Coordinates of C-alpha atoms and ligand atoms in Angstrom, one line a residue:
M259 CA -14.5 -16.8 24.9
D260 CA -10.9 -17.9 26.3
R261 CA -8.1 -16.8 24.4
L262 CA -4.6 -18.0 25.3
R263 CA -2.8 -16.9 28.0
G264 CA 1.1 -16.2 28.1
N265 CA 1.4 -19.0 31.1
D266 CA -0.7 -21.8 29.2
R267 CA 0.9 -24.1 27.2
C268 CA 1.6 -22.8 23.4
W269 CA -0.9 -23.6 20.8
C270 CA 2.0 -25.1 18.6
G271 CA 2.6 -28.0 20.9
S272 CA 6.0 -27.2 21.7
G273 CA 5.2 -27.8 25.3
R274 CA 6.1 -24.5 26.2
K275 CA 4.5 -21.8 27.6
H276 CA 2.8 -19.3 25.4
K277 CA 4.9 -16.9 26.4
K278 CA 8.3 -18.2 26.1
C279 CA 7.1 -19.5 22.6
H280 CA 4.7 -17.9 20.0
G281 CA 4.2 -15.2 22.6
D282 CA 7.2 -14.1 23.4
V283 CA 7.0 -10.5 23.3
R284 CA 10.8 -10.0 23.4
V285 CA 10.8 -11.8 19.9
L286 CA 7.8 -10.1 18.6
Q287 CA 8.2 -6.3 19.6
R288 CA 10.3 -4.4 17.0
P289 CA 11.1 -0.5 16.8
P290 CA 7.5 1.6 15.4
V291 CA 7.7 1.7 11.9
Q292 CA 8.8 5.1 10.4
L293 CA 7.1 6.4 7.7
G294 CA 9.2 7.5 4.6
A295 CA 8.7 9.8 2.1
V296 CA 5.7 9.5 -0.5
S297 CA 6.7 9.9 -4.4
A298 CA 3.8 12.0 -6.7
P299 CA 1.0 9.5 -7.8
R300 CA 1.5 7.5 -10.9
E301 CA 0.3 8.2 -14.2
V302 CA -2.1 5.6 -15.5
P303 CA -2.7 5.7 -19.9
A304 CA -6.5 7.9 -20.8
E305 CA -7.6 4.5 -22.8
I306 CA -8.1 2.7 -19.1
Q307 CA -11.9 3.3 -17.6
R308 CA -11.6 5.1 -14.6
P309 CA -14.1 4.4 -11.6
D310 CA -16.5 7.2 -10.5
Y311 CA -14.8 8.6 -7.8
V312 CA -11.8 9.4 -10.5
S313 CA -13.4 10.2 -13.3
V314 CA -16.8 12.4 -12.1
G315 CA -14.9 13.0 -8.3
S316 CA -18.1 11.2 -6.7
I317 CA -19.4 7.7 -6.1
T318 CA -22.3 7.5 -7.8
T319 CA -23.0 3.5 -8.0
D320 CA -24.9 1.9 -5.9
T321 CA -23.5 1.3 -2.3
G322 CA -26.3 -1.6 -1.6
Y323 CA -25.6 -5.4 -2.1
Q324 CA -23.6 -6.3 -4.7
V325 CA -25.4 -8.9 -6.5
H326 CA -24.8 -9.6 -9.9
T327 CA -26.6 -10.8 -13.2
P328 CA -24.6 -13.8 -14.8
E329 CA -23.2 -10.9 -17.3
E330 CA -21.8 -8.7 -14.6
L331 CA -20.3 -12.0 -12.6
E332 CA -18.3 -12.5 -15.5
R333 CA -16.5 -9.1 -15.5
M334 CA -16.3 -9.2 -11.5
R335 CA -14.6 -12.3 -12.1
V336 CA -12.2 -10.7 -14.6
A337 CA -11.6 -7.8 -12.0
C338 CA -11.0 -10.5 -9.3
R339 CA -8.7 -12.8 -11.2
V340 CA -6.4 -9.4 -12.6
A341 CA -6.3 -8.5 -8.5
A342 CA -5.3 -11.7 -7.8
E343 CA -2.3 -11.7 -10.6
V344 CA -0.9 -8.2 -9.5
L345 CA -0.8 -9.3 -6.0
S346 CA 1.2 -12.5 -6.8
T347 CA 3.3 -10.2 -8.9
T348 CA 4.0 -7.7 -6.7
G349 CA 4.4 -10.4 -3.8
A350 CA 7.6 -12.3 -5.9
A351 CA 9.4 -8.7 -5.6
V352 CA 9.3 -8.5 -2.0
A353 CA 12.9 -8.9 -0.2
P354 CA 15.2 -7.5 2.1
G355 CA 16.4 -3.4 0.9
V356 CA 13.5 -3.2 -2.0
T357 CA 11.4 0.0 -0.7
T358 CA 7.6 -0.4 -0.9
E359 CA 7.7 2.3 -3.2
E360 CA 9.5 0.1 -5.7
L361 CA 6.1 -2.7 -4.7
D362 CA 4.0 0.0 -5.4
A363 CA 5.8 1.0 -8.8
I364 CA 5.6 -3.2 -9.8
A365 CA 2.0 -3.4 -8.7
H366 CA 1.3 -0.6 -11.2
E367 CA 3.0 -2.1 -14.4
A368 CA 0.7 -5.1 -13.5
Y369 CA -2.4 -3.5 -13.1
I370 CA -1.8 -1.3 -16.4
E371 CA -0.4 -4.0 -18.3
R372 CA -3.9 -5.5 -18.0
G373 CA -5.9 -3.0 -18.4
A374 CA -7.0 -2.2 -15.1
Y375 CA -7.1 1.0 -12.9
P376 CA -5.7 0.6 -9.3
S377 CA -8.6 1.7 -7.5
T378 CA -6.7 3.3 -4.4
L379 CA -5.0 5.7 -6.9
H380 CA -7.2 9.1 -6.0
Y381 CA -9.7 7.2 -3.8
G382 CA -11.1 8.9 -0.8
G383 CA -12.3 12.3 -2.1
S384 CA -10.6 15.3 0.1
R385 CA -8.1 12.6 1.7
D386 CA -7.1 11.4 -2.1
Y387 CA -5.2 8.5 -1.3
P388 CA -1.9 8.8 -3.4
K389 CA -0.9 5.1 -4.6
S390 CA -1.9 2.2 -6.4
I391 CA -1.8 0.0 -3.2
C392 CA -1.7 -0.3 0.2
T393 CA 1.8 -1.8 2.4
S394 CA 1.4 -2.2 6.2
V395 CA 4.7 -3.3 7.5
N396 CA 4.6 -4.9 10.9
G397 CA 2.6 -2.6 13.7
V398 CA 0.9 -1.0 10.9
V399 CA -2.5 -2.6 10.9
C400 CA -3.6 -1.4 7.8
H401 CA -4.0 1.9 5.0
G402 CA 0.2 2.0 5.0
I403 CA 0.9 4.2 2.2
P404 CA 4.3 3.1 0.0
D405 CA 7.6 5.1 0.7
D406 CA 11.1 4.9 0.7
R407 CA 11.6 2.6 3.9
P408 CA 13.3 -0.1 2.7
L409 CA 12.3 -3.3 4.0
A410 CA 14.0 -5.0 6.5
E411 CA 15.6 -9.0 7.1
G412 CA 12.5 -10.3 9.6
D413 CA 9.8 -7.3 8.6
I414 CA 6.5 -8.7 7.5
V415 CA 4.6 -6.5 4.8
N416 CA 0.8 -6.2 4.3
V417 CA 0.6 -5.9 0.3
D418 CA -3.2 -5.1 -0.6
V419 CA -4.6 -4.7 -4.0
T420 CA -7.3 -3.6 -5.9
A421 CA -8.1 -3.1 -9.6
F422 CA -10.8 -1.8 -11.5
I423 CA -11.8 -3.3 -15.2
E424 CA -14.8 -3.5 -16.7
G425 CA -16.8 -1.8 -14.2
M426 CA -16.1 -4.0 -11.3
H427 CA -13.9 -3.8 -8.5
G428 CA -11.9 -6.8 -7.3
D429 CA -9.7 -6.5 -3.7
T430 CA -7.4 -8.9 -2.0
S431 CA -4.6 -8.7 -0.1
A432 CA -1.6 -10.8 1.5
T433 CA 1.0 -10.4 4.2
F434 CA 4.5 -11.4 3.0
C435 CA 7.6 -12.3 4.9
V436 CA 10.9 -10.4 4.6
G437 CA 13.7 -12.7 4.2
A438 CA 13.9 -15.3 7.2
L439 CA 11.5 -14.2 10.1
D440 CA 11.1 -15.9 13.3
V441 CA 9.0 -18.8 14.3
A442 CA 6.5 -16.5 16.5
T443 CA 6.2 -13.7 13.6
Q444 CA 5.8 -16.6 11.3
G445 CA 3.1 -18.3 13.5
L446 CA 1.1 -14.6 13.5
V447 CA 1.3 -14.4 9.6
E448 CA 0.5 -18.2 9.2
T449 CA -2.6 -17.8 11.7
T450 CA -4.2 -14.9 9.9
R451 CA -4.2 -16.8 6.7
E452 CA -5.5 -20.0 8.1
A453 CA -8.5 -17.5 10.0
T454 CA -9.5 -16.0 6.8
L455 CA -10.1 -18.9 5.0
R456 CA -11.8 -20.1 7.8
G457 CA -14.1 -17.3 7.8
I458 CA -15.0 -17.7 4.1
A459 CA -15.4 -21.4 4.6
A460 CA -18.1 -20.6 6.9
V461 CA -20.2 -18.8 4.3
A462 CA -23.8 -19.9 2.7
P463 CA -26.8 -18.7 1.5
G464 CA -29.4 -18.0 4.3
E465 CA -26.8 -18.1 7.1
P466 CA -26.5 -14.8 9.0
L467 CA -23.0 -13.1 8.5
V468 CA -21.9 -13.4 12.3
R469 CA -20.8 -17.1 10.9
I470 CA -17.6 -15.3 9.5
A471 CA -16.8 -13.6 12.5
E472 CA -17.9 -16.9 14.6
A473 CA -14.5 -18.7 12.4
I474 CA -12.2 -16.5 12.9
E475 CA -12.4 -14.6 16.6
P476 CA -12.5 -17.8 19.0
F477 CA -9.5 -19.4 16.5
A478 CA -7.5 -16.2 16.8
A479 CA -8.0 -16.1 20.7
S480 CA -7.7 -19.7 21.0
R481 CA -3.9 -18.4 19.7
G482 CA -3.6 -16.0 22.1
Y483 CA -4.3 -13.0 18.9
S484 CA -6.8 -10.3 18.9
V485 CA -8.9 -9.3 15.9
V486 CA -9.2 -5.5 15.1
R487 CA -12.8 -4.7 15.5
E488 CA -13.2 -1.8 14.2
Y489 CA -12.1 -2.8 10.2
G490 CA -14.3 -5.0 8.4
G491 CA -15.1 -6.7 5.2
H492 CA -17.4 -4.6 3.0
G493 CA -19.5 -5.8 -0.4
I494 CA -17.6 -4.9 -3.6
G495 CA -18.4 -5.1 -7.1
R496 CA -20.0 -2.1 -8.5
T497 CA -19.0 0.2 -6.0
F498 CA -15.2 0.0 -4.0
H499 CA -17.0 0.0 -0.8
A500 CA -20.6 -1.6 -0.4
A501 CA -22.8 -3.5 1.7
P502 CA -22.8 -5.3 3.9
H503 CA -20.4 -4.5 6.4
I504 CA -18.5 -7.6 7.4
N505 CA -17.7 -7.9 11.1
H506 CA -14.4 -10.5 12.0
C507 CA -15.4 -10.2 15.8
I508 CA -18.7 -11.0 16.9
T509 CA -21.2 -8.4 17.0
P510 CA -24.9 -9.0 18.6
G511 CA -27.7 -7.8 16.7
D512 CA -25.3 -9.0 13.4
S513 CA -28.9 -10.6 11.7
Q514 CA -27.9 -9.7 8.1
R515 CA -28.1 -12.7 5.9
F516 CA -26.0 -14.1 3.0
E517 CA -27.9 -14.0 -0.3
T518 CA -26.7 -16.1 -3.5
G519 CA -25.1 -13.6 -5.9
M520 CA -23.4 -11.6 -3.5
T521 CA -19.7 -10.5 -3.7
F522 CA -17.9 -8.8 -0.8
T523 CA -14.6 -9.1 0.7
V524 CA -13.3 -11.1 3.9
E525 CA -10.1 -9.7 5.5
P526 CA -9.5 -9.9 9.4
M527 CA -6.4 -8.2 10.8
L528 CA -4.7 -10.3 13.7
T529 CA -2.6 -8.3 16.6
T530 CA 0.0 -9.9 18.9
G531 CA -0.4 -7.7 21.3
V532 CA -3.3 -4.6 22.0
D533 CA -5.5 -4.1 19.1
S534 CA -5.6 -0.4 19.6
Y535 CA -4.1 1.8 17.0
R536 CA -3.8 5.1 16.3
Q537 CA -3.7 7.1 12.7
A538 CA -0.7 8.7 11.6
G539 CA 0.1 12.4 10.6
D540 CA -0.5 11.2 6.8
G541 CA -4.2 10.5 7.3
W542 CA -4.3 6.9 6.4
T543 CA -1.3 4.8 8.2
E544 CA -3.1 3.1 10.7
C545 CA -0.6 2.5 13.9
L546 CA -0.7 -0.1 16.8
V547 CA -0.1 1.7 19.8
D548 CA 2.0 -1.1 21.2
S549 CA 4.4 -1.1 17.5
M550 CA 3.6 -5.4 18.0
P551 CA 3.6 -6.9 14.6
S552 CA 0.3 -7.2 13.1
A553 CA -0.9 -9.4 9.7
Q554 CA -3.8 -9.5 7.4
F555 CA -5.1 -11.6 4.2
E556 CA -7.7 -11.1 2.4
H557 CA -10.4 -11.9 -0.7
T558 CA -13.5 -11.0 -2.4
V559 CA -15.9 -13.7 -2.1
L560 CA -19.0 -15.0 -4.2
V561 CA -22.1 -16.5 -2.1
T562 CA -23.1 -19.7 -4.3
D563 CA -26.2 -22.0 -4.4
V564 CA -24.7 -24.1 -1.8
G565 CA -21.8 -22.3 -0.4
V566 CA -18.9 -20.1 -1.8
E567 CA -16.5 -19.3 -4.4
I568 CA -13.5 -17.5 -3.5
L569 CA -12.9 -15.2 -7.1
T570 CA -9.4 -13.5 -6.3
V571 CA -7.2 -16.3 -7.4
D572 CA -5.4 -16.4 -10.5
S573 CA -6.2 -18.1 -14.1
S574 CA -4.9 -21.5 -12.5
G575 CA -6.6 -20.8 -9.2
R576 CA -4.2 -20.3 -6.9
S577 CA -3.7 -17.1 -4.7
P578 CA -0.8 -15.7 -2.2
A579 CA -3.8 -15.1 0.0
G580 CA -4.3 -19.0 -0.1
T581 CA -7.6 -20.9 -1.4
L582 CA -10.4 -23.4 0.2
A583 CA -7.9 -26.3 -1.3
D584 CA -5.0 -25.2 1.0
L585 CA -7.6 -24.8 4.2
E586 CA -8.7 -28.2 3.7
A587 CA -4.9 -29.6 3.2
E588 CA -3.8 -27.9 5.8
A589 CA -6.0 -27.2 8.5
T590 CA -4.7 -27.4 12.2
P591 CA -6.9 -27.9 14.9
A592 CA -8.5 -25.0 16.6
Ligands
LIG753 ZN1 4.8 -22.0 20.3

């Protein structure tokens, strides 16, 4: 596929070369994120239901396609609405000087208030994830652990929320801007949001899963961005991480098909530079090797009789990760 190159005219219509506009490395590049100190895991009141990997220490729920009865779907809607509300509440607190640890505390309180368990807390068996959200700053592609590093003006931070309530998990994330942002980094964030929504809009019953990647990868490439290949979306519902694996990059042999009633996530990560990364010593944080910024958005979606519905929205149908109505209103030429 054709990827926008440095000497091409920028995708934004400025008339400038890409490398002097949204692809300007001198503007995009920032120092590698220094990991800070991680505090003790937060407590969850005993009356809140735990997922199996916490209560019995292993995953006992089915890891196949998460297709729901009408009654299960109602519970799934609750988990997804709670996740969207926790994401909005936490995102509203993003500001220069705020630590990701403080964001974790705000999110934790928001889950508990709603009777939900933070799905990431003590997830991962022996790796035991210690926090209630993931916070991935700048060149951290995903799974950043909230710590005592204050956010700085011009940073971007992905906040990833998963709520477990009524026996169901709902998973959503958005990348938030810290204070005023340069236009190049802003372009990455806006493009990633649009790419996510375009991928979701391509879902329809009977169609192959590759429709999502076909909607995301060429669109990202047309703006000079790469899509991280190794991390995909996943089935979600009774089980946090279930089938199918959702590729955001076009993958030969990706022939499974969407079925009405399935729920899964769409969550592409876009990078401005190289898309190779390595894991930090904490066993979780995935850092891009070039420290250029990356962004990610995520929704849990439902395959309907005729198309797709985003489940991770608040009670008024809104989300910081955007909606299909937003996509219709804002779609830009690819
Ligand atoms: Zn531009």
